[in-house]
XYZ file of C-alpha atoms in Angstrom:
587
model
C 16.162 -6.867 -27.141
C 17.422 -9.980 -25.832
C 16.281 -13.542 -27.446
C 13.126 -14.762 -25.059
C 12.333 -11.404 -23.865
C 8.635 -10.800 -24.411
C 7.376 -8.793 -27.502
C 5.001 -5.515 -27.473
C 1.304 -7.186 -27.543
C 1.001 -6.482 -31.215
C -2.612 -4.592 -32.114
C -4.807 -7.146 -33.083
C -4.096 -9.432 -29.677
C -5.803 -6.910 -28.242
C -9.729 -7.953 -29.964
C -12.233 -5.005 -30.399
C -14.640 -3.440 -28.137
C -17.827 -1.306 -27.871
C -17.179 2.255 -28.077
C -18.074 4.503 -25.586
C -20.627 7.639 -26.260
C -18.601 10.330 -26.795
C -17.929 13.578 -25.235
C -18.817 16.976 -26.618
C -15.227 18.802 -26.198
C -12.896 19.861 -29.363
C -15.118 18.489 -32.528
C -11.109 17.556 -33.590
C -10.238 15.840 -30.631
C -13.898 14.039 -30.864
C -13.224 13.285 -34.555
C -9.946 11.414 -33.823
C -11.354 9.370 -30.827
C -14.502 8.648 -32.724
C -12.399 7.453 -35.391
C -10.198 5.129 -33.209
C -13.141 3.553 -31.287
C -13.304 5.060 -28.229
C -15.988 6.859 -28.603
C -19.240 6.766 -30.489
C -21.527 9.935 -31.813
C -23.539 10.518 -28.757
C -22.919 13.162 -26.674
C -22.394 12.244 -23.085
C -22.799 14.314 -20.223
C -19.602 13.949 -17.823
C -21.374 14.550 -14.472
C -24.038 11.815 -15.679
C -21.479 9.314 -16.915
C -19.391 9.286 -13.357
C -22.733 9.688 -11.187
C -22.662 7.435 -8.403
C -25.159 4.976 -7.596
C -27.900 6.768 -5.675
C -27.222 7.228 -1.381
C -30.583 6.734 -0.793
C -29.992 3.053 -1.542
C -26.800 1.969 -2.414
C -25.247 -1.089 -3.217
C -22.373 -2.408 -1.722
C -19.714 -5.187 -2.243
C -19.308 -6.590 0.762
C -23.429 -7.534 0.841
C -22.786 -9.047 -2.123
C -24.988 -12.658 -2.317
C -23.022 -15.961 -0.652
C -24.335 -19.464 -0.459
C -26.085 -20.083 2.235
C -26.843 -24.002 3.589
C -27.189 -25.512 6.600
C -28.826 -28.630 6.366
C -28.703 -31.856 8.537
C -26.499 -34.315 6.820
C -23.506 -34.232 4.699
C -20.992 -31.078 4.325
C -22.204 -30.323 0.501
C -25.415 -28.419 0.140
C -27.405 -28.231 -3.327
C -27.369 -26.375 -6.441
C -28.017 -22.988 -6.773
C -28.331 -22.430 -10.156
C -29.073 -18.559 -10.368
C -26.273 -18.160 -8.090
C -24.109 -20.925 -9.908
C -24.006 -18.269 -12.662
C -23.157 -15.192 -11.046
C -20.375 -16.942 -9.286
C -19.191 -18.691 -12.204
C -19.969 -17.232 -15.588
C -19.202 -13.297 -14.984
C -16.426 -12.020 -15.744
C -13.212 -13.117 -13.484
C -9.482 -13.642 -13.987
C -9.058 -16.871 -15.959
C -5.898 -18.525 -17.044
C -4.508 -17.385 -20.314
C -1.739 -19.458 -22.578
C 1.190 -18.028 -21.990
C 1.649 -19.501 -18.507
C 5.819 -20.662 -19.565
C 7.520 -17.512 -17.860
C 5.344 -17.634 -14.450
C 5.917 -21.544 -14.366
C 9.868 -21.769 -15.341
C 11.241 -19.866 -11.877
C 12.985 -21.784 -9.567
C 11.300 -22.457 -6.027
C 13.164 -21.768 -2.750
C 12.225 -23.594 0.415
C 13.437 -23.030 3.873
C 12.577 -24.423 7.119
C 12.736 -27.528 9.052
C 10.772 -29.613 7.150
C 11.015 -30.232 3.459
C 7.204 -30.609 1.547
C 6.947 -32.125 -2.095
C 5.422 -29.716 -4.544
C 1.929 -31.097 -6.472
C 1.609 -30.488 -9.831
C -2.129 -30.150 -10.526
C -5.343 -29.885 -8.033
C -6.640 -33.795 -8.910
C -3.560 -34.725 -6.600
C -3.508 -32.190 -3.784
C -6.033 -33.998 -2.155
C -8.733 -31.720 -1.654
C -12.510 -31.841 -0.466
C -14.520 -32.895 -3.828
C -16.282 -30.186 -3.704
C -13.437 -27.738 -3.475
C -12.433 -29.183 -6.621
C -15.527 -28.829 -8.427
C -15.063 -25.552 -7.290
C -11.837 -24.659 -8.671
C -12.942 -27.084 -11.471
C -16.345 -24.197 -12.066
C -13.254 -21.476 -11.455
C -11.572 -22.927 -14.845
C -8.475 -22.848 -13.082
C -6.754 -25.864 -14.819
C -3.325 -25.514 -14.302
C -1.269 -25.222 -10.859
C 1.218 -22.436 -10.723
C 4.221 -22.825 -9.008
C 3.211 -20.979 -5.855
C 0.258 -22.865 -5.458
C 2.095 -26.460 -5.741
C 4.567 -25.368 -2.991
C 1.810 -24.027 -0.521
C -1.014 -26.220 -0.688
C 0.918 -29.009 0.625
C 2.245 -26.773 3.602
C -0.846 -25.036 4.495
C -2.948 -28.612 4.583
C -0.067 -29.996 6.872
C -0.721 -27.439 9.283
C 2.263 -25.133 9.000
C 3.346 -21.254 9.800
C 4.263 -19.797 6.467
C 5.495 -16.975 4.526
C 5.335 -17.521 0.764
C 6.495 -14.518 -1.876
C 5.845 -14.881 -5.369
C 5.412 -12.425 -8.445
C 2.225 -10.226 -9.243
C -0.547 -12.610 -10.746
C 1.072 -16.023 -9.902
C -2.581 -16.764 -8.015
C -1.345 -16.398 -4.740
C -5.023 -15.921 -3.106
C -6.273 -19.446 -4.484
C -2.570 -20.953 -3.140
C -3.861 -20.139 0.424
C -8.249 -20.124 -0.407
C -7.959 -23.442 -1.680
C -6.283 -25.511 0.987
C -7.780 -23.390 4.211
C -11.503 -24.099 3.124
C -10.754 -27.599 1.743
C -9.224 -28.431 5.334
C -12.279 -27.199 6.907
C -14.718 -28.694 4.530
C -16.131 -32.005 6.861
C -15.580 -30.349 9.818
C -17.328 -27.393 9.574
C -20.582 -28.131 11.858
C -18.157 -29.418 14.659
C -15.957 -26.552 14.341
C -17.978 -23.075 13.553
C -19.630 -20.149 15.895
C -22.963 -19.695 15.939
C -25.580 -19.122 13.078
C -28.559 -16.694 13.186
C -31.605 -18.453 13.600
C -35.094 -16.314 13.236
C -33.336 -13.192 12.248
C -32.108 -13.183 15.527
C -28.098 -11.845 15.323
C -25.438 -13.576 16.633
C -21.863 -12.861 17.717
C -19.664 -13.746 14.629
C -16.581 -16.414 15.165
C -15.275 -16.801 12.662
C -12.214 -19.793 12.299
C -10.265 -17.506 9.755
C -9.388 -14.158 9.530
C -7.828 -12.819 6.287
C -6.581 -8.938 6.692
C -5.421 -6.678 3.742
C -4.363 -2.930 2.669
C -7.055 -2.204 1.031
C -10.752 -2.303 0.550
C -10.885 -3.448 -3.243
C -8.309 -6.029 -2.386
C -10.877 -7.019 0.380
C -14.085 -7.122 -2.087
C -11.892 -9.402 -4.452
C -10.740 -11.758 -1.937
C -14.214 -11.777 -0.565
C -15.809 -12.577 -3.980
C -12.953 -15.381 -4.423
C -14.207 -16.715 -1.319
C -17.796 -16.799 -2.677
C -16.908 -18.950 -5.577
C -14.628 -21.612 -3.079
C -17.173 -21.913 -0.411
C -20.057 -22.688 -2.698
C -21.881 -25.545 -1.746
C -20.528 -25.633 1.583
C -21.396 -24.335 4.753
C -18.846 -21.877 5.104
C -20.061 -18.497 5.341
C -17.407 -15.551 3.993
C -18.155 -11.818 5.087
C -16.606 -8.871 4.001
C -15.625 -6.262 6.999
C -13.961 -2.884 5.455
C -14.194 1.196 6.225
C -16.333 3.534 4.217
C -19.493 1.787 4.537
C -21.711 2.333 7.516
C -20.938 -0.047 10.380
C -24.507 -1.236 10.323
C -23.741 -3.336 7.010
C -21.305 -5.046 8.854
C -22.922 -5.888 11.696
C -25.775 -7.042 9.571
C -23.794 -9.480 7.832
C -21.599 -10.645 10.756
C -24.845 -10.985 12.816
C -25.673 -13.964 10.931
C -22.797 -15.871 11.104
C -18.903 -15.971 10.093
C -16.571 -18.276 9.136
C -14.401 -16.416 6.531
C -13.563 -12.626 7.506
C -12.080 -10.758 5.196
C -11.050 -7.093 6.345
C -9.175 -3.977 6.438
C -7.156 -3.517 9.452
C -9.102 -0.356 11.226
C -12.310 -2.206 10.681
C -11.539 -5.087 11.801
C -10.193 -2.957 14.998
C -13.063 -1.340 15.482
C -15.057 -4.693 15.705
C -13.123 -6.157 17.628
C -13.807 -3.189 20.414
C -17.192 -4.639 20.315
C -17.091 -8.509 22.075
C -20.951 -9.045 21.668
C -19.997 -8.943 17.624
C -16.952 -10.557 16.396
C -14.798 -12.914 18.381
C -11.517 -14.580 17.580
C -11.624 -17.223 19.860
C -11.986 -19.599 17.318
C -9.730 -18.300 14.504
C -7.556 -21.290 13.277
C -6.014 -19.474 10.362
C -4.782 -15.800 10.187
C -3.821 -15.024 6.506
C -2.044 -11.758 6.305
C -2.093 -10.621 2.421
C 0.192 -7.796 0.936
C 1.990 -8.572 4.197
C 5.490 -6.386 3.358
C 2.423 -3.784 3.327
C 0.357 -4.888 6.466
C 4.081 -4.980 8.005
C 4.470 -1.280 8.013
C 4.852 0.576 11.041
C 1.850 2.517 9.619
C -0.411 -0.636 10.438
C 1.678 -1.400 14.026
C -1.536 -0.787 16.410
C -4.098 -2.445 14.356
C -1.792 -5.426 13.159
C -0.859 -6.040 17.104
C -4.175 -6.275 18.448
C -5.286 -8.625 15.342
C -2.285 -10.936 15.265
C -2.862 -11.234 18.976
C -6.430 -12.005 18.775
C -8.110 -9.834 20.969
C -9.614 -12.300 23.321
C -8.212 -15.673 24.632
C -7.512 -17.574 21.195
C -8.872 -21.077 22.018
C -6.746 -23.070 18.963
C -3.495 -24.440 20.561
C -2.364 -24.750 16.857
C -3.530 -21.519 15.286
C -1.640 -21.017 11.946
C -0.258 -17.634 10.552
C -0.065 -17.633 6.861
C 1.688 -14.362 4.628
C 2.192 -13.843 0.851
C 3.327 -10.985 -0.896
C 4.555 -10.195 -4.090
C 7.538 -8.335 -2.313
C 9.203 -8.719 1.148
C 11.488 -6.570 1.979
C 14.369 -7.163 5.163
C 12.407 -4.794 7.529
C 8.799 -6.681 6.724
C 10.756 -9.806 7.154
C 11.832 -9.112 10.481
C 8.739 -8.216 11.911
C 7.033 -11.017 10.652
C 9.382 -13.243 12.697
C 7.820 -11.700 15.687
C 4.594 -13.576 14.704
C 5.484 -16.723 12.805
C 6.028 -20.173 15.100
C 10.006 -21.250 14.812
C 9.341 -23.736 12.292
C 7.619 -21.481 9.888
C 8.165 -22.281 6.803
C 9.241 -20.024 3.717
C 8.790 -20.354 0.170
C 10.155 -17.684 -2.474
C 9.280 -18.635 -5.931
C 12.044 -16.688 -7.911
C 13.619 -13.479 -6.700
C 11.706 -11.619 -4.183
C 10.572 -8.715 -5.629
C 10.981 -9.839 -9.111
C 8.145 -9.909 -12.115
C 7.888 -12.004 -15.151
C 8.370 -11.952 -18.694
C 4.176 -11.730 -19.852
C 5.189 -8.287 -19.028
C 6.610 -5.823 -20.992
C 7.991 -2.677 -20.271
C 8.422 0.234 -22.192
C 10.180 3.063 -20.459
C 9.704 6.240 -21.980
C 11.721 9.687 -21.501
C 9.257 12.518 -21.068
C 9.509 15.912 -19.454
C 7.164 16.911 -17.146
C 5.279 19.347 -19.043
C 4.417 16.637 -22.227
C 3.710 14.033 -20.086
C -0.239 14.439 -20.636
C 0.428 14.978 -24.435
C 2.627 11.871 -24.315
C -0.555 9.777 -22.096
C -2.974 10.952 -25.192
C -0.669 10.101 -27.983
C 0.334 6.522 -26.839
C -3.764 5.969 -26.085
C -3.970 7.231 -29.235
C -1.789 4.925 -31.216
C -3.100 1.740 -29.507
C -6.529 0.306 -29.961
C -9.085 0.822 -27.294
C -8.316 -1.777 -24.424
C -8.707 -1.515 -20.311
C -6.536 0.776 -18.960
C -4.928 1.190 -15.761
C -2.781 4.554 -15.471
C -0.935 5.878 -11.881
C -0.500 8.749 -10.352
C 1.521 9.627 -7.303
C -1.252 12.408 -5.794
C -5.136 13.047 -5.705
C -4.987 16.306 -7.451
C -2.852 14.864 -10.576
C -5.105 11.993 -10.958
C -8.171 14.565 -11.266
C -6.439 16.901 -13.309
C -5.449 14.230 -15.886
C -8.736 13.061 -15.522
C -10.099 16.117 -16.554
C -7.802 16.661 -19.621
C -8.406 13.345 -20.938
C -12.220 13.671 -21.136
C -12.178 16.821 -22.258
C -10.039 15.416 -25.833
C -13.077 12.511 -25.674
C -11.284 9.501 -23.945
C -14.069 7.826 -21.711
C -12.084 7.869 -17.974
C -12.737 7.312 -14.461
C -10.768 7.989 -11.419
C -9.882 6.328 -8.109
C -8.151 7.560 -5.020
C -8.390 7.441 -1.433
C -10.249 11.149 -1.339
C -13.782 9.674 -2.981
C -16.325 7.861 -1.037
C -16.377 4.227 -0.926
C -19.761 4.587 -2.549
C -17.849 6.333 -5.554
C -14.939 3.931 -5.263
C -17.311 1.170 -5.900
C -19.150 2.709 -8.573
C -15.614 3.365 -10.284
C -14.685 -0.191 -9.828
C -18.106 -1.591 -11.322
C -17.952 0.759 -14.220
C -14.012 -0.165 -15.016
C -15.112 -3.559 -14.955
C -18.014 -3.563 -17.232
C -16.771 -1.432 -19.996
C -13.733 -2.513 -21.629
C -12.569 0.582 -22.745
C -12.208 2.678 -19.894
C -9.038 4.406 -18.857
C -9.571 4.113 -15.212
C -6.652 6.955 -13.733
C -5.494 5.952 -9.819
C -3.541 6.497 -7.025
C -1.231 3.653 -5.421
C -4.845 2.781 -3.840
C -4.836 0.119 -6.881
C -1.666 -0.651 -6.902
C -1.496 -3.746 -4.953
C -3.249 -6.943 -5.373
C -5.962 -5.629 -7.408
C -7.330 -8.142 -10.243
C -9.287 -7.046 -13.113
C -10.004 -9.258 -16.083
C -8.430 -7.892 -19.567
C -6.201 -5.190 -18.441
C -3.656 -4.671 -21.136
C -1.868 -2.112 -20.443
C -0.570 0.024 -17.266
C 0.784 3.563 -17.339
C 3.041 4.678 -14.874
C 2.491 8.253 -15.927
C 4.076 9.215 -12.567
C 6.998 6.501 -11.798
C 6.860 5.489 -7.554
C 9.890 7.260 -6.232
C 11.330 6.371 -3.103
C 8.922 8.202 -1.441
C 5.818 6.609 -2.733
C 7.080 2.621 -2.561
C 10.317 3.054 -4.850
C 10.954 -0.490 -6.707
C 8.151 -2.532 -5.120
C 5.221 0.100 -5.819
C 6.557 0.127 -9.593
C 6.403 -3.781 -9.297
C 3.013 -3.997 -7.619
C 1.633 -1.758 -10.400
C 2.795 -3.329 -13.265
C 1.248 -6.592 -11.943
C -2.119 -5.232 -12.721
C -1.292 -6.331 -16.311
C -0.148 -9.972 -17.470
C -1.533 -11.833 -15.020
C -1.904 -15.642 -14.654
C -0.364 -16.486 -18.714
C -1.814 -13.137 -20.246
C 0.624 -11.093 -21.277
C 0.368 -7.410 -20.936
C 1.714 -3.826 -21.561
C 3.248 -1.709 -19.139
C 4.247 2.092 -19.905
C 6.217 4.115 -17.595
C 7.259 7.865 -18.390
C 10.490 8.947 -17.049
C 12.519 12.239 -16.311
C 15.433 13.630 -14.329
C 13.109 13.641 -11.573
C 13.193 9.697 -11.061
C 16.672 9.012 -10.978
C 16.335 7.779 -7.511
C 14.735 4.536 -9.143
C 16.968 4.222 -12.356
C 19.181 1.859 -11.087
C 16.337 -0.869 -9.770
C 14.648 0.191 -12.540
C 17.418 -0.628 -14.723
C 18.051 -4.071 -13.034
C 14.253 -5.187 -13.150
C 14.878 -4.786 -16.926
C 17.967 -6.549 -17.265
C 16.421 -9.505 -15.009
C 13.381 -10.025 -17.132
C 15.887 -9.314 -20.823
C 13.978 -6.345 -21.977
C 15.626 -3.201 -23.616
C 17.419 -0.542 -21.142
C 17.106 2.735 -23.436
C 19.657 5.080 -24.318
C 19.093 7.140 -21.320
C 19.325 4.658 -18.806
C 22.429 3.102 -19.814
C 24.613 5.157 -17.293
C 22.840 3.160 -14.701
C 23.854 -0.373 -16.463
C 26.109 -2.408 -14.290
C 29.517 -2.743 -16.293
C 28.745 -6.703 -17.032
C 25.378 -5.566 -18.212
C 23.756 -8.332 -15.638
C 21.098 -7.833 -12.865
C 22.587 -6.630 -9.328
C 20.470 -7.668 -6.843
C 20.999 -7.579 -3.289
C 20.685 -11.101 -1.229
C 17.422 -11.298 0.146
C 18.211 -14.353 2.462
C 21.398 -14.398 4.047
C 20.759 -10.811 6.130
C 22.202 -11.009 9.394
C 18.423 -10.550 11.192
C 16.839 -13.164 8.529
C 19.631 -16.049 8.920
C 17.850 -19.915 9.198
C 19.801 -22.236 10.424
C 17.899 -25.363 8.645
C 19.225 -26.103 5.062
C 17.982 -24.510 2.212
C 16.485 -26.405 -0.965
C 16.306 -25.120 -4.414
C 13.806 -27.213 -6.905
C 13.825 -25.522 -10.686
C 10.664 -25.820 -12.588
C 10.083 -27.453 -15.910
C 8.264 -29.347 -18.273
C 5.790 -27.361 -17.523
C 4.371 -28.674 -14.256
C 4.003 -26.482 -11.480
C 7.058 -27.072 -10.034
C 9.148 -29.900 -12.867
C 8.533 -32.672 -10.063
C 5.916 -35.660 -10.375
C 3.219 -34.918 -7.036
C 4.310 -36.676 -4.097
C 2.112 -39.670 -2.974
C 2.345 -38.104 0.714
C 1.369 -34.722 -0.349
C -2.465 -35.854 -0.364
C -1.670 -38.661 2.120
C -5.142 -39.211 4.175
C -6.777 -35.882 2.025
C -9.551 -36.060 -0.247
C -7.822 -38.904 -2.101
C -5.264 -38.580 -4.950
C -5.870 -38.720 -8.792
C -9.749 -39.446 -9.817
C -10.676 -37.269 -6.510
C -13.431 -35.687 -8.117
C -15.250 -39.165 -8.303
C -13.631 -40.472 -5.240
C -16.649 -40.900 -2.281
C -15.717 -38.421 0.477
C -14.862 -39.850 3.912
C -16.717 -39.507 6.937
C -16.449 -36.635 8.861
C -14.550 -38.757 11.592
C -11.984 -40.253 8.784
C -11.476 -36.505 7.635
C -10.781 -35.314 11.310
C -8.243 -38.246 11.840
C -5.847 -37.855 8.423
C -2.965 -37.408 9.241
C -2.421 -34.498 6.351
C -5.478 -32.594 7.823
C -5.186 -33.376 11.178
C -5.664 -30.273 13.674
């Protein structure tokens, strides 16, 4: 292995958890996991464990609690203590230490204006309460993506930003969209329910993704930025009965964060959602929301439905990967001086993750799953596979040889889905077993290792799938493990496979090596200069160091007429008239 490429996360990094109850399969099998900590000497009845919350009164995400204000004066509301806590001091994806190989990539700009990266949130010159926000959040250190689009997205700017899995792209475009609205927000939103009487939700941003867990997370980012404010975030997704959603959007909307048929089907109904006064559409997982899979649904959003009354309505799209194709149709959408920022290689990961690739024929590969469980201590587990019935099967096999597991895919109810995500999250040792459903964008706290136990071929995502996946793991400085099993069957992915090795210097093994580029270096095709994608404006390379979020002192202009610059958090906030008129959050 190659000096600086990341080492296996040795045992004990890994801490010690509660053992689940066990199973009552092979007494051997129930020895061995009892033994290892994965289980404990109860018996445990399967069909109980994985019951789902009862129908008759279920609990969804999306109704999830949000601060709720609306007083006279001011733009900050008061404590809420109990909710303070559930925001705040649950379980959520903090920063971890090894933040040097998602800070050191280089950061490419294009478009006709050039924007000064900031280096931490004091001097991005955001609402105070934002920052006390992000301050409760615990998120004390900028990452690159976040110092390049903050600046952008507060001046007002079409953008398309593409950075690696668990860089904290949600909180680069969060943080600046509800600081800008933060002082405004009584001149600017739709109506509010008054008397239990429902209103039609307008909301001023829209915020559309692949999936429905990626929705619930964004949504419960959204709760923890907005507190103390009177921004209101709802959660709009299929699977749930309409009725929830109209519920919540009935009594008022400022944040909507959706699916893309949901959000359709709402917007068939004009007494309850309109997007006249959407000022920012964020597009997340956007190589994704790109597909011609999504064409109908994306049109009718990105067009807003009714007469959009912002003359400077901003489209704003991140994604881990961006393929030519997704970047062409996003043209279609973007104003001409959009602005794009690529932080490192599209498409690329980091070094916090490392990648074992492991030869196994089809036929071992759930012997091969146990054994490596097995030989590791209990941690969170995330494992893929390509199909519904091989996720069940291996779910199956796994409990029945007294590994505690759960399984996701787009063939269980949302109510199931939920109670699969709940459960993954509150016990530490579950081996939760998916489809690509999870593969994108999801964020769970202490996942340590992903299993590819069926590698994406070309026709289930190919390079960026496998990328998206691994991303579950070694997220924001954690470093993680990520396990892929590999057979004649994938060569269609051996050479990217090969080359996303060789980029982040990690071993290529024996049976790979045919697939090794003579000069043993990284061939990667230009993603810039394609003859649809050429800019004309110059193009600006800035390399990080020293640790900063981008190796450059903050600009002095980048928080120009903003919340102030340095001491913000003590700084008295403007009036809502000397907010309106900065010239760095000017409409």
């Amino acid at each position: 292995m190659s000096d600086g490429a990341p080492q296996h996360t040795p045992v004990e990094d890994f801490g010690q958890i509660p053992a689940a109850s066990a199973n009552t399969g092979n007494p051997e099998d129930l020895a061995a996991a009892r033994e290892h900590g994965w289980t404990e000497d109860s018996a445990l009845d399967y069909n109980a464990f994985n019951a789902p919350t009862s129908d008759s009164n279920p609990t969804w995400a999306s109704s999830a609690k949000v601060y709720e204000w609306d007083g006279e004066e001011g733009d900050v509301g008061p404590a809420d203590p109990e909710l303070e806590a559930q925001l705040f001091e649950g379980e959520h994806n903090r920063a971890g230490t090894a933040l040097d190989h998602i800070m050191n990539f280089s950061a490419t700009v294009e478009g006709p204006q050039t924007y000064d990266p900031i280096s931490s949130f004091e001097n991005a010159g955001l609402h105070p309460q934002v920052l006390a926000n992000v301050k409760l959040c615990q998120y004390e250190t900028m990452t690159v993506i976040q110092g390049y689009c903050i600046p952008i997205i507060l001046a007002g700017h079409d953008l398309v930003a593409v950075a690696q899995t668990g860089s904290g792209k949600t909180a680069a475009y969060l943080i600046p969209i509800i600081s800008k609205l933060m002082g405004k927000v009584r001149k600017l939103q739709g109506p509010r329910s008054k008397g239990g009487v429902r209103v039609r939700a307008e909301p001023l941003v829209v915020i559309v993704v692949p999936t429905r867990e990626l929705a619930q997370q964004i949504f419960d980012e959204a709760r923890r930025l907005c507190y103390r404010s009177m921004l209101r975030p709802v959660c709009a997704y299929g699977g749930i009965p309409m009725g929830i959603n109209l519920q919540e959007l009935g009594k008022g909307c400022d944040l909507l964060i959706g699916t893309p048929g949901r959000l359709q089907d709402l917007m068939d109904k004009p007494d309850v959602l309109s997007m006249k006064r959407v000022k920012f559409t964020v597009i997340d997982e956007a190589d994704e929301m790109l597909h011609t899979d999504w064409e109908q649904e994306m049109s009718k959003i990105m067009g807003g439905g009714d007469m959009n009354e912002v003359p400077d309505h901003a489209y704003l799209m991140f994604s881990a990967t961006f393929p030519k194709e997704s970047r062409a149709a996003a043209r279609m959408y973007m104003a001409e001086d959009f602005i794009r920022v690529r932080i490192g290689r599209a498409g690329s990961t980091h070094k916090n993750v490392a990648q074992d690739i492991i030869f196994v024929e089809r036929n071992s590969k759930k012997q091969a799953l146990y054994d490596i469980l097995m030989a590791r201590p209990p941690c969170r587990t995330l494992v893929f596979c390509n199909s519904r019935p091989a996720v069940e099967e291996l779910d199956d096999y796994l409990w029945n040889r007294s590994i505690p597991t759960i399984f996701m895919h787009g063939g269980r109810s949302q109510l199931e889905r939920e109670d699969a995500m709940r459960r993954f999250k509150g016990e530490k040792f579950h081996v939760l077993i998916a489809t690509n459903v999870f593969g994108r964008g999801i964020d769970i706290p202490q996942v340590n290792h992903v299993v590819n136990y069926d590698l994406p071929g070309t026709e289930y995502g190919g390079i960026s799938e496998y990328i998206h996946r691994i991303g579950r793991t070694g997220r924001i400085g954690h470093k993680g493990q990520a396990t892929s099993f590999y057979n004649e069957r994938n060569e269609d992915i051996a050479p990217a496979l090969v080359n996303i090795l060789l980029e982040t210097e990690q071993e290529v093994p024996d049976f790979l090596l045919e697939f090794k580029p003579e000069d043993g270096k990284a061939e990667f095709v230009d993603d810039v200069t394609d003859d649809e994608d050429e800019i004309s404006e110059p193009t600006y390379v800035t390399a990080a160091g020293n640790g900063d979020a981008s190796g450059e002192p903050a600009s002095p202009a980048a928080a120009e007429g903003g919340w102030g610059t340095g001491d913000a958090a003590e700084a008295e906030a403007p009036t809502i008239d000397a907010w309106a008129s900065a010239p760095s959050a000017a409409w």
